[in-house]
Tab-separated table of C-alpha atoms and ligand atoms in Angstrom:
chain	number	residue	atom	x	y	z
Y	153	MET	CA	26.412	-93.562	102.822
Y	154	LYS	CA	23.051	-95.196	102.076
Y	155	LEU	CA	21.703	-93.268	99.103
Y	156	GLY	CA	18.057	-93.495	98.003
Y	157	ILE	CA	17.342	-92.643	94.367
Y	158	CYS	CA	13.886	-91.533	93.204
Y	159	GLY	CA	13.514	-91.370	89.438
Y	160	GLY	CA	10.427	-90.094	87.671
Y	161	THR	CA	9.060	-87.526	85.294
Y	162	PHE	CA	7.841	-85.362	88.208
Y	163	ASN	CA	5.362	-83.676	85.897
Y	164	PRO	CA	4.828	-82.089	88.414
Y	165	ILE	CA	6.243	-83.361	91.733
Y	166	HIS	CA	3.492	-83.867	94.334
Y	167	TYR	CA	3.078	-84.970	97.962
Y	168	GLY	CA	2.719	-88.613	96.848
Y	169	HIS	CA	6.383	-88.465	95.784
Y	170	LEU	CA	7.579	-86.423	98.760
Y	171	ARG	CA	5.865	-88.168	101.643
Y	172	THR	CA	6.642	-91.677	100.384
Y	173	ALA	CA	10.320	-90.768	99.880
Y	174	GLU	CA	10.478	-89.400	103.429
Y	175	GLU	CA	8.862	-92.544	104.866
Y	176	VAL	CA	11.254	-94.814	102.980
Y	177	ARG	CA	14.245	-92.759	104.138
Y	178	ASP	CA	13.055	-93.102	107.719
Y	179	LYS	CA	12.100	-96.796	107.595
Y	180	LEU	CA	15.270	-97.986	105.879
Y	181	SER	CA	17.613	-95.485	107.561
Y	182	LEU	CA	18.807	-93.941	104.303
Y	183	ASP	CA	21.149	-90.958	104.644
Y	184	LYS	CA	19.993	-89.064	101.601
Y	185	ILE	CA	17.387	-89.171	98.844
Y	186	LEU	CA	18.342	-88.021	95.377
Y	187	PHE	CA	15.453	-87.017	93.102
Y	188	ILE	CA	16.259	-87.483	89.421
Y	189	PRO	CA	13.803	-85.886	86.999
Y	190	ALA	CA	13.895	-87.698	83.650
Y	191	GLY	CA	15.006	-85.570	80.719
Y	192	ARG	CA	13.416	-87.504	77.905
Y	193	PRO	CA	11.825	-90.686	79.233
Y	194	PRO	CA	12.150	-93.761	76.956
Y	195	PHE	CA	8.365	-94.151	76.750
Y	196	GLU	CA	6.137	-91.382	75.384
Y	197	LYS	CA	4.300	-89.583	78.180
Y	198	SER	CA	1.461	-87.280	77.244
Y	199	GLY	CA	1.505	-83.699	78.497
Y	200	LEU	CA	5.202	-83.800	79.406
Y	201	ILE	CA	6.597	-80.306	79.919
Y	202	ARG	CA	10.215	-79.172	79.542
Y	203	ALA	CA	12.710	-80.866	81.851
Y	204	SER	CA	14.031	-77.497	83.050
Y	205	HIS	CA	10.595	-76.655	84.530
Y	206	ARG	CA	10.214	-80.100	86.124
Y	207	TYR	CA	13.731	-79.865	87.585
Y	208	LYS	CA	13.055	-76.409	89.078
Y	209	MET	CA	9.792	-77.589	90.641
Y	210	VAL	CA	11.570	-80.520	92.320
Y	211	LYS	CA	14.197	-78.081	93.618
Y	212	LEU	CA	11.493	-75.861	95.140
Y	213	ALA	CA	9.602	-78.828	96.609
Y	214	ILE	CA	12.587	-80.270	98.499
Y	215	ALA	CA	14.175	-76.965	99.583
Y	216	ASP	CA	13.300	-77.411	103.268
Y	217	ASN	CA	14.508	-81.007	103.650
Y	218	PRO	CA	18.263	-81.320	104.310
Y	219	CYS	CA	18.144	-85.037	103.434
Y	220	PHE	CA	16.662	-84.435	99.977
Y	221	GLU	CA	18.648	-83.415	96.888
Y	222	VAL	CA	17.875	-83.053	93.199
Y	223	SER	CA	20.175	-84.176	90.400
Y	224	ASP	CA	20.285	-82.792	86.860
Y	225	ILE	CA	22.108	-85.869	85.536
Y	226	GLU	CA	19.199	-86.935	83.265
Y	227	VAL	CA	18.045	-83.409	82.447
Y	228	LYS	CA	21.489	-82.685	80.968
Y	229	MET	CA	21.700	-85.989	79.099
Y	230	LYS	CA	21.387	-85.801	75.328
Y	231	GLY	CA	18.752	-88.177	73.965
Y	232	LYS	CA	16.586	-90.507	76.004
Y	233	SER	CA	17.358	-91.207	79.634
Y	234	PHE	CA	17.611	-94.844	80.673
Y	235	THR	CA	17.733	-95.751	84.371
Y	236	VAL	CA	20.456	-98.362	83.903
Y	237	ASP	CA	22.820	-95.720	82.451
Y	238	THR	CA	21.989	-93.260	85.222
Y	239	ILE	CA	22.626	-95.856	87.944
Y	240	ARG	CA	25.936	-96.814	86.332
Y	241	LYS	CA	27.041	-93.164	86.457
Y	242	LEU	CA	25.824	-92.706	90.025
Y	243	GLY	CA	27.725	-95.852	91.037
Y	244	GLU	CA	30.926	-94.183	89.813
Y	245	LYS	CA	30.108	-90.809	91.356
Y	246	TYR	CA	29.153	-92.253	94.747
Y	247	LYS	CA	31.827	-94.976	94.978
Y	248	GLY	CA	31.697	-96.523	98.433
Y	249	SER	CA	28.011	-95.674	98.906
Y	250	GLU	CA	25.161	-98.169	98.843
Y	251	LEU	CA	22.534	-97.309	96.226
Y	252	PHE	CA	18.804	-97.934	96.704
Y	253	PHE	CA	16.555	-97.272	93.713
Y	254	ILE	CA	13.031	-96.427	94.916
Y	255	LEU	CA	9.985	-97.084	92.737
Y	256	GLY	CA	6.254	-97.708	93.096
Y	257	ILE	CA	4.671	-101.110	92.444
Y	258	ASP	CA	3.297	-99.705	89.149
Y	259	ALA	CA	6.801	-98.857	87.921
Y	260	PHE	CA	8.294	-102.144	89.180
Y	261	LEU	CA	5.667	-104.108	87.213
Y	262	ASP	CA	6.960	-102.355	84.116
Y	263	LEU	CA	10.623	-103.140	84.856
Y	264	PRO	CA	10.943	-106.078	82.385
Y	265	HIS	CA	10.307	-103.553	79.559
Y	266	TRP	CA	13.096	-101.180	80.654
Y	267	LYS	CA	16.568	-101.155	79.089
Y	268	GLN	CA	18.718	-104.002	80.519
Y	269	PRO	CA	16.546	-104.766	83.565
Y	270	ASP	CA	18.770	-107.687	84.675
Y	271	LYS	CA	21.799	-105.403	84.613
Y	272	LEU	CA	19.900	-102.714	86.507
Y	273	VAL	CA	18.996	-105.010	89.429
Y	274	SER	CA	22.621	-106.139	89.606
Y	275	LEU	CA	23.826	-102.534	90.018
Y	276	THR	CA	21.545	-101.253	92.785
Y	277	ASN	CA	19.323	-102.388	95.637
Y	278	MET	CA	15.660	-101.845	94.813
Y	279	ILE	CA	12.947	-100.514	97.141
Y	280	ILE	CA	9.444	-101.243	95.870
Y	281	ILE	CA	6.823	-99.110	97.595
Y	282	SER	CA	3.063	-99.562	97.841
Y	283	ARG	CA	0.801	-97.327	95.768
Y	284	PRO	CA	-3.016	-97.075	95.832
Y	285	GLY	CA	-4.537	-99.084	92.981
Y	286	TYR	CA	-1.728	-101.684	93.052
Y	287	SER	CA	-1.108	-104.606	95.405
Y	288	PHE	CA	2.038	-106.474	96.389
Y	289	THR	CA	0.149	-109.685	95.563
Y	290	GLY	CA	-0.053	-108.391	91.996
Y	291	LEU	CA	3.738	-108.785	91.801
Y	292	VAL	CA	3.531	-112.561	92.130
Y	293	ALA	CA	4.492	-113.160	88.491
Y	294	SER	CA	7.389	-110.678	88.518
Y	295	PRO	CA	10.648	-112.310	87.394
Y	296	TYR	CA	12.494	-110.207	89.980
Y	297	LEU	CA	10.848	-111.429	93.185
Y	298	GLY	CA	13.002	-114.551	93.598
Y	299	GLU	CA	12.058	-116.500	96.684
Y	300	VAL	CA	9.335	-114.141	97.983
Y	301	ARG	CA	6.217	-116.159	98.794
Y	302	LYS	CA	2.616	-115.199	98.028
Y	303	LYS	CA	1.868	-115.346	101.768
Y	304	THR	CA	4.429	-112.573	102.398
Y	305	LEU	CA	2.929	-110.382	99.658
Y	306	LYS	CA	-0.506	-110.865	101.236
Y	307	GLU	CA	0.821	-109.925	104.679
Y	308	LEU	CA	2.270	-106.707	103.212
Y	309	ASP	CA	-1.034	-105.866	101.497
Y	310	GLU	CA	-2.944	-106.456	104.730
Y	311	GLY	CA	-0.524	-104.391	106.811
Y	312	ARG	CA	0.687	-107.346	108.890
Y	313	LYS	CA	4.202	-106.678	107.552
Y	314	SER	CA	5.686	-103.276	106.824
Y	315	VAL	CA	9.015	-104.097	105.163
Y	316	PHE	CA	10.322	-107.334	103.666
Y	317	SER	CA	13.771	-107.811	102.195
Y	318	PHE	CA	14.909	-110.486	99.740
Y	319	GLY	CA	17.886	-111.274	97.491
Y	320	ILE	CA	17.261	-109.767	94.076
Y	321	SER	CA	20.531	-110.305	92.185
Y	322	GLY	CA	24.080	-111.166	93.298
Y	323	ASN	CA	24.705	-109.264	96.515
Y	324	LYS	CA	21.901	-106.768	95.833
Y	325	LYS	CA	18.696	-106.723	97.841
Y	326	GLY	CA	15.095	-105.917	97.103
Y	327	PHE	CA	12.854	-104.344	99.747
Y	328	LEU	CA	9.057	-104.421	99.629
Y	329	CYS	CA	7.974	-101.437	101.667
Y	330	ARG	CA	4.496	-100.387	102.762
Y	331	VAL	CA	3.999	-96.625	102.918
Y	332	THR	CA	1.015	-94.436	103.799
Y	333	PRO	CA	-1.410	-94.706	100.876
Y	334	LEU	CA	-1.629	-91.329	99.145
Y	335	ASP	CA	-3.824	-91.538	96.091
Y	336	THR	CA	-2.156	-88.664	94.248
Y	337	SER	CA	-0.705	-88.731	90.752
Y	338	ALA	CA	0.858	-86.097	88.535
Y	339	SER	CA	-1.751	-86.793	85.851
Y	340	ALA	CA	-4.567	-86.111	88.337
Y	341	VAL	CA	-2.854	-82.825	89.271
Y	342	ARG	CA	-2.527	-81.846	85.592
Y	343	ASN	CA	-6.177	-82.689	84.925
Y	344	LEU	CA	-7.283	-80.494	87.827
Y	345	ILE	CA	-5.234	-77.584	86.469
Y	346	ILE	CA	-6.605	-78.043	82.953
Y	347	SER	CA	-10.153	-77.933	84.302
Y	348	GLY	CA	-9.422	-74.878	86.437
Y	349	LYS	CA	-9.769	-76.711	89.770
Y	350	SER	CA	-7.695	-76.239	92.920
Y	351	VAL	CA	-4.552	-78.327	93.480
Y	352	LYS	CA	-3.902	-76.972	96.973
Y	353	TYR	CA	-2.702	-79.629	99.492
Y	354	LEU	CA	-1.719	-82.002	96.666
Y	355	LEU	CA	1.687	-80.369	96.216
Y	356	PRO	CA	3.820	-77.738	97.985
Y	357	ASP	CA	2.648	-74.106	97.716
Y	358	SER	CA	5.987	-73.154	96.137
Y	359	VAL	CA	5.352	-75.623	93.297
Y	360	GLU	CA	1.792	-74.392	92.850
Y	361	SER	CA	3.041	-70.782	92.627
Y	362	TYR	CA	5.661	-71.812	90.045
Y	363	ILE	CA	2.988	-73.548	87.937
Y	364	ILE	CA	0.748	-70.476	88.095
Y	365	SER	CA	3.474	-67.942	87.322
Y	366	HIS	CA	4.767	-69.946	84.333
Y	367	LYS	CA	1.253	-70.843	83.151
Y	368	LEU	CA	2.200	-74.513	83.064
Y	369	TYR	CA	-0.171	-77.299	82.017
Y	370	LYS	CA	-3.003	-74.887	81.161
Y	371	ASP	CA	-1.633	-73.645	77.876
Y	372	THR	CA	0.125	-76.757	76.598
Y	373	SER	CA	1.544	-75.099	73.457
Y	374	ARG	CA	3.731	-72.875	75.680
Y	375	SER	CA	5.192	-75.499	77.935
Y	376	LEU	CA	5.292	-78.881	76.186
Y	377	ILE	CA	8.667	-80.471	75.561
Y	378	LYS	CA	10.095	-79.841	72.102
Y	379	GLU	CA	13.058	-81.311	70.224
Y	380	GLY	CA	16.277	-79.790	71.589
Y	381	ASP	CA	14.683	-78.568	74.846
Y	382	ILE	CA	15.953	-79.337	78.263
T	68	ATP	P1	1.850	-89.605	86.034
T	68	ATP	O1	0.512	-89.531	86.699
T	68	ATP	O2	2.176	-88.454	85.123
T	68	ATP	O3	2.078	-90.959	85.368
T	68	ATP	P2	3.139	-90.150	88.606
T	68	ATP	O4	2.350	-89.419	89.617
T	68	ATP	O5	2.938	-91.645	88.518
T	68	ATP	O6	2.980	-89.481	87.166
T	68	ATP	P3	6.020	-90.277	88.184
T	68	ATP	O7	6.915	-89.110	88.186
T	68	ATP	O8	5.740	-90.953	86.896
T	68	ATP	O9	4.650	-89.811	88.909
T	68	ATP	O10	6.475	-91.360	89.249
T	68	ATP	C1	7.765	-91.478	89.755
T	68	ATP	C2	7.796	-92.589	90.782
T	68	ATP	O11	6.987	-92.234	91.920
T	68	ATP	C3	7.248	-93.955	90.288
T	68	ATP	O12	8.082	-94.972	90.805
T	68	ATP	C4	5.863	-94.013	90.903
T	68	ATP	O13	5.459	-95.352	91.137
T	68	ATP	C5	6.063	-93.265	92.232
T	68	ATP	N1	4.847	-92.614	92.722
T	68	ATP	C6	4.230	-91.538	92.189
T	68	ATP	N2	3.148	-91.207	92.915
T	68	ATP	C7	3.077	-92.079	93.942
T	68	ATP	C8	2.169	-92.263	95.049
T	68	ATP	N3	1.109	-91.470	95.215
T	68	ATP	N4	2.420	-93.276	95.920
T	68	ATP	C9	3.489	-94.105	95.739
T	68	ATP	N5	4.374	-93.978	94.718
T	68	ATP	C10	4.184	-92.992	93.829
């Protein structure tokens, strides 16, 4: 099985996450996409609500897609969740499957600051997707791009190439993948909610209803993550 893995805080999940995951699944013929909400991310993220809420919203958002699944592997983890540990565990759980970790250009740029980045790229294939505000050309100094030439990055930015694969580490591959630009972020969604504005068409109705019924993001003292929470 070719298994795509989407990690993130999903605070909350929005159509930027969902549509890009679906496009990647389609373009690279992945069998399944596993969404993994972070329990406690290694880096402080402002306005982060309890993992149990974020997990339930992902579950609601993907309910109608048979190729999408959610995992509670990081939500259940005690302490901070590090991608390299998660991928190691998934490698054991899905022995015989090919793993593809999916992340936006913004997240890939940050990779050198993650725990054991060299180990991580040796454990899984990586799919780096386009995101508004970031360009493939901006990855030119990344230590993980190997032989990829600037000309190729430019062709991806200009839409003359849609997918480009390269050797990233050992027998693992990296894929640079252009997806429909959707300028949506979870922080923009949260800011709209805080200012009492509509978030319709930015995320699934089921997720919007969940946010409203649990009064999430509006009254931060009720929903923010606390020590010992999941
Ligand atoms: P926040 O605004 O709170 O920082 P976010 O919208 O960036 O959140 P995350 O859960 O932090 O969402 O992101 C998880 C992954 O999804 C990252 O790899 C990120 O690059 C990617 N991603 C999120 N939104 C988009 C988007 N609109 N287009 C492409 N990739 C996206």
